[in-house]
Amino acid sequence: MMNKDLRSIAIENSDEITQEWLKEINQLKSVNYTEEISAELYDNNNQEFLNVIFHSIRGNGSTKVIKDFSDRIIQLGWPLSYITDGLLVFRKVTVNTILTKLEQSDGGFVSEIISSVDSWVEPIIRQLVNEYSVSWEQVVSLQRIALQELSAPLIPVMDNITIMPLIGTIDTERAKFIMENLLEGVMRHNAEVVLIDITGVPVVDTMVAHHLFQATEAVRLLGASCILVGIRPEIAQTIVNLGINFSNLPTKSTLKKGFMLALEITNKSIIEMDNKSQNMDDLLGFGKGSEITNENSNLKTT
Amino acid sequence: MRIPILKLHNYLLISIQTELDDQTAIQFQEDLLKQIHITEATGVVIDLTSVEVIDSFIAKVLGDVVSMSDLMGAKVVLTGIQPAVAMTLIELGIHMRNVPTALDLEQGLMKLHQELGE
């Protein structure tokens, strides 16, 4: 009953509340957000925000309206602080306006006004904050998936030779994922040698070394072998200082050297193509014969 | 349950198609050593492609088989260990360092070939 009265007072004086609200919110504007938003867009959005609030106060099936509004502002990237500030200011302004209209100031009545205005504003805040947090959670989970896709890629570069470049910190969860991917990949690509490139791993401590060991041992059980490549000087220092023994795992400083070792293990070698200038000479007819040498096979299996 | 042991030229081929229990494993160990003695095989391939569980006892038996066969002059290669099996073994701390392994039967035979220098 009382609440209903207050509600109609608020709606009747909506213009006044709007004016006050805009004044207050414009003061806040300069302080924290919306530097890059144009004035026009800002005014439009304010107006829309107020419409949504009044719509909700009138109480006609408002959740849909709030949802549409929140979807839009989330899409546009308005900060959550704009919403919460806006609603807090609205609450203050509305309470003030109603108080001045009714010119009544005993304590019980004031608290009644505040609690009823609160009950208008609360569901809006709750819903908007919820919408925001849901959208953030979505973003986080998408990013987690993206990160996982990147966390243990396995690249077959040649028959029987596969490379796994690792970038970023390795924790237990990721190490498990790496091991699974590595073993599945060895089976799938029929790999004989796997090069694990740790150029992009910032820290190799005992835990990371332990995980790498486990992975390489497991790969060995499958019948393939691992070469650890990309060991930077500082990584070599930490490994030795920590007393980690990598002696039963072949290691190389660069992927290039590791690849050479892998070729050796798989009985392959790279043969340089014919000298380029020689080829040009042949093409232009300066050589002994004018035919093009046909020896362009650059890889042979011995 | 006896595990069949096939002879191919100088090699013995064993494909384990059942889940190994302790009894079967011991029986297999005896059978294989007997066969090596009879056939005078120089190489053995044990294929584990369809084995989904290897516990510590089976792993020990397999490791023993390899050492024993070595003593009898036959080189053993284990092939087709599944990723999940490999992971479990490593997590159990069973590294089977003295056991040569290969990805599949084909590569296992090739490995034997190389190691025996034939």
Coordinates of C-alpha atoms in Angstrom, one line a residue:
Chain A
M1 CA 0.0 0.0 0.0
M2 CA 2.6 2.4 1.2
N3 CA 5.0 1.1 -1.3
K4 CA 2.5 1.6 -4.1
D5 CA 2.1 5.3 -3.1
L6 CA 5.8 5.8 -3.1
R7 CA 6.1 4.1 -6.4
S8 CA 3.5 6.5 -8.0
I9 CA 5.3 9.5 -6.5
A10 CA 8.5 8.3 -8.0
I11 CA 6.9 7.8 -11.4
E12 CA 5.1 11.1 -11.3
N13 CA 8.4 12.9 -10.6
S14 CA 10.4 10.9 -13.0
D15 CA 11.5 14.0 -14.9
E16 CA 12.9 15.6 -11.8
I17 CA 14.7 12.4 -10.8
T18 CA 16.0 12.1 -14.3
Q19 CA 17.5 15.6 -14.1
E20 CA 19.1 15.0 -10.8
W21 CA 20.4 11.7 -11.8
L22 CA 22.0 13.0 -15.0
K23 CA 23.7 15.8 -13.0
E24 CA 25.2 13.3 -10.5
I25 CA 26.2 10.7 -13.1
N26 CA 27.9 13.4 -15.2
Q27 CA 30.1 14.2 -12.2
L28 CA 31.1 10.6 -11.9
K29 CA 31.7 10.3 -15.5
S30 CA 34.9 12.4 -15.5
V31 CA 36.2 10.5 -12.5
N32 CA 36.4 7.0 -13.7
Y33 CA 35.0 5.7 -16.9
T34 CA 33.7 6.4 -20.4
E35 CA 36.6 8.6 -21.5
E36 CA 36.5 7.2 -25.0
I37 CA 32.7 7.2 -25.4
S38 CA 31.2 10.0 -27.4
A39 CA 28.9 12.4 -25.5
E40 CA 26.0 11.6 -27.7
L41 CA 26.3 7.9 -27.2
Y42 CA 26.7 8.5 -23.5
D43 CA 23.5 10.6 -23.3
N44 CA 21.5 8.0 -25.3
N45 CA 22.7 5.3 -23.1
N46 CA 21.9 7.2 -19.9
Q47 CA 18.4 7.8 -21.2
E48 CA 17.9 4.2 -22.0
F49 CA 19.2 3.1 -18.7
L50 CA 16.7 5.3 -16.9
N51 CA 13.9 4.0 -19.1
V52 CA 14.8 0.5 -18.1
I53 CA 14.9 1.5 -14.4
F54 CA 11.5 3.2 -14.6
H55 CA 10.1 0.3 -16.6
S56 CA 11.2 -2.1 -13.9
I57 CA 9.7 0.1 -11.2
R58 CA 6.4 0.1 -12.9
G59 CA 6.8 -3.6 -12.7
N60 CA 5.6 -4.7 -16.0
G61 CA 7.5 -7.9 -16.8
S62 CA 10.7 -6.1 -16.6
T63 CA 13.3 -9.0 -16.6
K64 CA 13.1 -9.2 -20.4
V65 CA 13.8 -5.5 -20.8
I66 CA 16.7 -5.6 -18.3
K67 CA 18.1 -8.6 -20.1
D68 CA 18.0 -6.9 -23.5
F69 CA 19.6 -3.8 -22.1
S70 CA 22.3 -5.7 -20.3
D71 CA 23.1 -7.8 -23.4
R72 CA 23.5 -4.6 -25.4
I73 CA 25.8 -2.8 -22.9
I74 CA 27.9 -5.9 -22.3
Q75 CA 28.3 -6.2 -26.0
L76 CA 29.4 -2.5 -26.2
G77 CA 31.8 -3.1 -23.3
W78 CA 30.3 -0.6 -20.8
P79 CA 32.0 -1.1 -17.4
L80 CA 30.1 -2.7 -14.6
S81 CA 30.9 0.3 -12.4
Y82 CA 28.7 2.4 -14.7
I83 CA 25.7 0.2 -13.9
T84 CA 26.3 0.0 -10.1
D85 CA 27.1 3.7 -9.8
G86 CA 24.1 4.6 -11.8
L87 CA 21.8 2.5 -9.7
L88 CA 23.3 3.8 -6.4
V89 CA 22.9 7.3 -7.6
F90 CA 19.3 6.6 -8.7
R91 CA 18.5 5.3 -5.3
K92 CA 19.9 8.3 -3.5
V93 CA 18.2 10.8 -5.9
T94 CA 14.9 9.0 -5.7
V95 CA 14.9 8.9 -1.9
N96 CA 15.7 12.6 -1.8
T97 CA 13.0 13.5 -4.3
I98 CA 10.3 11.6 -2.5
L99 CA 11.4 13.1 0.8
T100 CA 11.1 16.7 -0.5
K101 CA 7.8 15.9 -2.1
L102 CA 6.2 14.5 1.0
E103 CA 7.8 17.0 3.4
Q104 CA 7.7 14.5 6.1
S105 CA 10.8 13.6 8.0
D106 CA 10.3 11.3 11.0
G107 CA 12.8 8.5 11.2
G108 CA 10.5 5.6 10.7
F109 CA 9.1 7.1 7.5
V110 CA 12.5 7.8 6.1
S111 CA 13.7 4.2 6.6
E112 CA 10.5 3.0 5.0
I113 CA 11.2 5.1 1.9
I114 CA 14.7 3.8 1.8
S115 CA 13.8 0.2 2.1
S116 CA 11.1 0.4 -0.5
V117 CA 13.4 2.2 -3.0
D118 CA 15.9 -0.4 -2.3
S119 CA 13.4 -3.1 -3.1
W120 CA 12.9 -1.5 -6.6
V121 CA 16.6 -1.1 -7.3
E122 CA 17.8 -4.4 -5.9
P123 CA 16.4 -6.8 -8.5
I124 CA 17.9 -4.7 -11.3
I125 CA 21.3 -4.6 -9.7
R126 CA 21.2 -8.3 -9.0
Q127 CA 20.2 -9.2 -12.5
L128 CA 22.7 -6.8 -14.2
V129 CA 25.6 -8.0 -12.1
N130 CA 24.6 -11.6 -12.8
E131 CA 24.5 -11.0 -16.5
Y132 CA 27.9 -9.4 -16.3
S133 CA 29.5 -12.2 -14.3
V134 CA 27.9 -14.8 -16.6
S135 CA 29.4 -13.1 -19.6
W136 CA 32.8 -12.9 -17.9
E137 CA 32.7 -16.5 -17.0
Q138 CA 32.0 -17.4 -20.6
V139 CA 35.0 -15.3 -21.8
V140 CA 37.2 -17.0 -19.2
S141 CA 36.1 -20.5 -20.2
L142 CA 36.5 -19.8 -23.9
Q143 CA 40.0 -18.5 -23.2
R144 CA 40.8 -21.6 -21.2
I145 CA 39.8 -23.8 -24.1
A146 CA 41.9 -21.7 -26.5
L147 CA 44.8 -22.0 -24.1
Q148 CA 44.5 -25.7 -23.9
E149 CA 44.4 -26.0 -27.6
L150 CA 47.7 -24.2 -27.7
S151 CA 49.3 -25.9 -24.7
A152 CA 50.6 -29.1 -26.3
P153 CA 50.7 -29.0 -30.1
L154 CA 52.4 -31.9 -31.9
I155 CA 53.7 -31.3 -35.3
P156 CA 54.8 -34.1 -37.6
V157 CA 57.6 -32.7 -39.8
M158 CA 58.7 -35.8 -41.6
D159 CA 58.0 -39.5 -41.6
N160 CA 58.8 -40.7 -38.1
I161 CA 60.0 -37.3 -36.8
T162 CA 57.6 -35.2 -34.7
I163 CA 58.1 -31.9 -32.9
M164 CA 56.4 -30.7 -29.8
P165 CA 57.1 -27.0 -29.1
L166 CA 56.3 -26.0 -25.5
I167 CA 55.7 -22.4 -24.6
G168 CA 54.9 -21.0 -21.2
T169 CA 55.0 -22.4 -17.7
I170 CA 54.4 -26.0 -17.1
D171 CA 52.2 -27.0 -14.2
T172 CA 51.1 -30.4 -13.1
E173 CA 47.8 -30.2 -15.0
R174 CA 49.5 -29.1 -18.2
A175 CA 52.2 -31.7 -17.8
K176 CA 49.6 -34.4 -17.7
F177 CA 48.0 -33.0 -20.8
I178 CA 51.3 -32.8 -22.5
M179 CA 52.0 -36.4 -21.7
E180 CA 48.7 -37.6 -23.0
N181 CA 49.0 -35.6 -26.2
L182 CA 52.6 -36.7 -26.7
L183 CA 51.7 -40.4 -26.4
E184 CA 48.6 -40.2 -28.5
G185 CA 50.5 -38.3 -31.1
V186 CA 53.4 -40.8 -31.2
M187 CA 50.9 -43.6 -31.9
R188 CA 49.0 -41.5 -34.5
H189 CA 51.9 -40.3 -36.5
N190 CA 53.9 -43.4 -36.1
A191 CA 56.8 -41.4 -34.8
E192 CA 60.2 -42.8 -34.1
V193 CA 61.7 -39.6 -32.7
V194 CA 60.0 -36.8 -30.8
L195 CA 61.8 -33.5 -30.3
I196 CA 60.5 -31.6 -27.3
D197 CA 61.4 -28.0 -27.7
I198 CA 61.6 -26.1 -24.4
T199 CA 62.8 -22.8 -25.8
G200 CA 59.7 -21.1 -24.7
V201 CA 59.6 -22.5 -21.2
P202 CA 60.7 -19.8 -18.8
V203 CA 61.6 -21.9 -15.8
V204 CA 62.7 -25.5 -15.6
D205 CA 62.6 -26.5 -11.9
T206 CA 62.7 -30.0 -10.4
M207 CA 59.0 -30.4 -10.9
V208 CA 59.0 -29.5 -14.6
A209 CA 62.1 -31.8 -15.1
H210 CA 60.3 -34.6 -13.4
H211 CA 57.3 -34.2 -15.7
L212 CA 59.5 -34.1 -18.7
F213 CA 61.2 -37.2 -17.6
Q214 CA 58.0 -39.1 -17.0
A215 CA 56.8 -38.1 -20.5
T216 CA 60.0 -39.2 -22.2
E217 CA 60.1 -42.5 -20.3
A218 CA 56.5 -43.2 -21.3
V219 CA 57.4 -42.4 -24.9
R220 CA 60.3 -44.8 -24.7
L221 CA 57.9 -47.5 -23.5
L222 CA 55.9 -47.0 -26.6
G223 CA 59.0 -47.6 -28.7
A224 CA 60.0 -44.1 -29.7
S225 CA 62.7 -41.9 -28.4
C226 CA 62.7 -38.3 -27.2
I227 CA 65.3 -35.5 -27.7
L228 CA 65.1 -32.5 -25.5
V229 CA 66.0 -29.4 -27.4
G230 CA 66.0 -25.6 -26.9
I231 CA 68.0 -25.6 -23.7
R232 CA 69.1 -22.0 -23.1
P233 CA 72.2 -21.2 -21.1
E234 CA 70.3 -20.1 -18.0
I235 CA 68.2 -23.2 -18.1
A236 CA 71.3 -25.4 -18.3
Q237 CA 72.6 -23.5 -15.3
T238 CA 69.5 -24.1 -13.2
I239 CA 69.3 -27.7 -14.2
V240 CA 72.9 -28.4 -13.0
N241 CA 72.5 -26.2 -9.9
L242 CA 69.4 -28.1 -8.9
G243 CA 71.3 -31.4 -9.4
I244 CA 68.8 -32.7 -12.0
N245 CA 70.3 -35.6 -13.9
F246 CA 69.3 -35.5 -17.6
S247 CA 72.0 -37.9 -18.6
N248 CA 69.8 -40.6 -20.0
L249 CA 67.9 -38.2 -22.2
P250 CA 69.7 -36.8 -25.2
T251 CA 69.7 -33.0 -25.1
K252 CA 70.6 -30.3 -27.7
S253 CA 70.8 -26.6 -27.4
T254 CA 68.8 -25.8 -30.5
L255 CA 66.0 -27.4 -32.5
K256 CA 68.3 -27.5 -35.5
K257 CA 70.9 -29.6 -33.8
G258 CA 68.2 -31.8 -32.4
F259 CA 66.7 -32.3 -35.8
M260 CA 70.1 -33.4 -37.1
L261 CA 70.4 -36.0 -34.4
A262 CA 66.8 -37.2 -35.2
L263 CA 67.8 -37.6 -38.8
E264 CA 70.8 -39.6 -37.7
I265 CA 68.6 -41.9 -35.4
T266 CA 66.1 -42.5 -38.2
N267 CA 68.9 -43.2 -40.7
K268 CA 68.2 -40.2 -42.9
S269 CA 70.3 -37.4 -44.2
I270 CA 69.8 -34.2 -46.0
I271 CA 71.6 -33.8 -49.3
E272 CA 72.1 -30.3 -50.7
M273 CA 70.6 -29.7 -54.0
D274 CA 72.9 -28.8 -56.9
N275 CA 74.7 -25.5 -56.6
K276 CA 72.3 -22.7 -57.6
S277 CA 74.7 -20.9 -59.8
Q278 CA 75.6 -24.1 -61.5
N279 CA 71.9 -24.6 -62.2
M280 CA 71.6 -21.1 -63.6
D281 CA 74.6 -21.7 -65.9
D282 CA 73.0 -24.9 -67.1
L283 CA 69.7 -23.1 -67.7
L284 CA 71.3 -20.3 -69.7
G285 CA 73.4 -22.8 -71.7
F286 CA 76.8 -21.7 -70.3
G287 CA 77.5 -25.1 -68.9
K288 CA 78.9 -28.1 -70.7
G289 CA 75.5 -29.3 -71.7
S290 CA 72.4 -27.2 -71.9
E291 CA 70.1 -29.7 -70.2
I292 CA 69.0 -29.1 -66.6
T293 CA 70.4 -31.5 -64.1
N294 CA 67.8 -33.6 -62.8
E295 CA 69.3 -34.3 -59.4
N296 CA 66.9 -32.5 -57.2
S297 CA 66.0 -35.1 -54.7
N298 CA 67.1 -33.6 -51.5
L299 CA 66.3 -36.4 -49.1
K300 CA 67.3 -40.0 -49.2
T301 CA 66.7 -42.8 -46.9
T302 CA 69.7 -45.0 -46.4
Chain B
M1 CA 45.0 -70.1 -20.7
R2 CA 48.2 -70.6 -22.7
I3 CA 49.5 -67.8 -24.9
P4 CA 50.4 -69.1 -28.4
I5 CA 54.1 -68.6 -29.5
L6 CA 54.7 -68.5 -33.2
K7 CA 58.0 -69.2 -34.9
L8 CA 59.1 -67.1 -37.9
H9 CA 62.5 -67.9 -39.3
N10 CA 64.9 -67.2 -36.4
Y11 CA 62.3 -65.2 -34.5
L12 CA 59.5 -66.0 -32.1
L13 CA 56.3 -63.9 -32.3
I14 CA 54.0 -63.6 -29.4
S15 CA 50.8 -61.5 -29.6
I16 CA 49.1 -61.2 -26.2
Q17 CA 45.4 -60.9 -26.8
T18 CA 44.0 -61.4 -23.3
E19 CA 44.3 -59.6 -20.0
L20 CA 47.3 -61.1 -18.3
D21 CA 46.7 -62.6 -14.9
D22 CA 49.6 -63.7 -12.7
Q23 CA 49.2 -67.4 -13.5
T24 CA 49.1 -66.9 -17.2
A25 CA 52.2 -64.6 -17.1
I26 CA 54.2 -67.2 -15.2
Q27 CA 53.1 -69.9 -17.5
F28 CA 54.0 -67.7 -20.5
Q29 CA 57.4 -67.1 -19.1
E30 CA 58.1 -70.9 -18.8
D31 CA 56.7 -71.6 -22.3
L32 CA 58.7 -68.9 -24.0
L33 CA 62.0 -70.0 -22.4
K34 CA 61.2 -73.6 -23.4
Q35 CA 60.5 -72.5 -27.0
I36 CA 63.7 -70.5 -27.2
H37 CA 65.6 -73.6 -26.1
I38 CA 63.8 -75.8 -28.6
T39 CA 63.9 -73.5 -31.6
E40 CA 67.2 -71.8 -30.9
A41 CA 65.5 -68.5 -31.8
T42 CA 67.7 -65.4 -31.8
G43 CA 65.0 -62.8 -31.5
V44 CA 61.6 -62.5 -29.8
V45 CA 58.9 -59.9 -30.3
I46 CA 56.2 -59.6 -27.7
D47 CA 53.2 -57.5 -29.0
L48 CA 51.1 -55.9 -26.4
T49 CA 48.8 -53.9 -28.6
S50 CA 45.6 -55.4 -27.2
V51 CA 46.7 -55.3 -23.6
E52 CA 45.0 -52.6 -21.7
V53 CA 46.2 -53.2 -18.1
I54 CA 49.7 -54.0 -17.0
D55 CA 50.2 -54.1 -13.2
S56 CA 53.5 -54.1 -11.4
F57 CA 53.7 -57.9 -11.2
I58 CA 53.1 -58.4 -14.9
A59 CA 55.7 -55.6 -15.6
K60 CA 58.2 -57.4 -13.4
V61 CA 57.5 -60.7 -15.2
L62 CA 57.9 -59.1 -18.6
G63 CA 61.2 -57.5 -17.4
D64 CA 62.4 -60.9 -16.1
V65 CA 61.5 -62.6 -19.4
V66 CA 63.6 -60.1 -21.3
S67 CA 66.6 -60.6 -19.0
M68 CA 66.2 -64.4 -19.0
S69 CA 65.9 -64.6 -22.8
D70 CA 69.0 -62.4 -23.1
L71 CA 70.8 -65.0 -21.0
M72 CA 69.7 -67.6 -23.4
G73 CA 70.9 -65.6 -26.3
A74 CA 67.6 -64.3 -27.6
K75 CA 67.0 -60.6 -27.9
V76 CA 63.5 -59.5 -26.9
V77 CA 61.5 -56.4 -28.1
L78 CA 58.2 -55.3 -26.6
T79 CA 55.9 -53.7 -29.1
G80 CA 52.6 -51.9 -29.2
I81 CA 52.4 -50.6 -25.6
Q82 CA 49.4 -48.4 -25.4
P83 CA 49.6 -44.8 -24.2
A84 CA 47.4 -45.4 -21.2
V85 CA 49.5 -48.4 -20.2
A86 CA 52.7 -46.5 -20.6
M87 CA 51.4 -43.7 -18.4
T88 CA 50.3 -46.0 -15.7
L89 CA 53.6 -47.8 -15.7
I90 CA 55.5 -44.5 -15.4
E91 CA 53.2 -43.3 -12.6
L92 CA 53.8 -46.6 -10.8
G93 CA 57.6 -45.9 -11.1
I94 CA 58.2 -48.9 -13.4
H95 CA 60.5 -47.7 -16.1
M96 CA 61.6 -51.0 -17.6
R97 CA 64.9 -49.4 -18.6
N98 CA 66.5 -52.6 -19.8
V99 CA 63.7 -53.5 -22.1
P100 CA 63.9 -52.5 -25.8
T101 CA 60.6 -51.3 -27.2
A102 CA 59.1 -50.5 -30.6
L103 CA 55.9 -48.9 -31.8
D104 CA 54.5 -51.8 -33.7
L105 CA 55.3 -55.3 -34.8
E106 CA 56.9 -54.1 -38.0
Q107 CA 59.3 -51.7 -36.3
G108 CA 59.9 -54.3 -33.7
L109 CA 61.1 -56.8 -36.3
M110 CA 63.2 -54.1 -37.9
K111 CA 64.8 -53.2 -34.5
L112 CA 65.6 -56.9 -33.9
H113 CA 67.1 -57.0 -37.3
Q114 CA 69.3 -54.0 -36.6
E115 CA 70.4 -55.2 -33.2
L116 CA 71.3 -58.7 -34.3
G117 CA 73.1 -57.2 -37.3
E118 CA 71.5 -59.6 -39.8

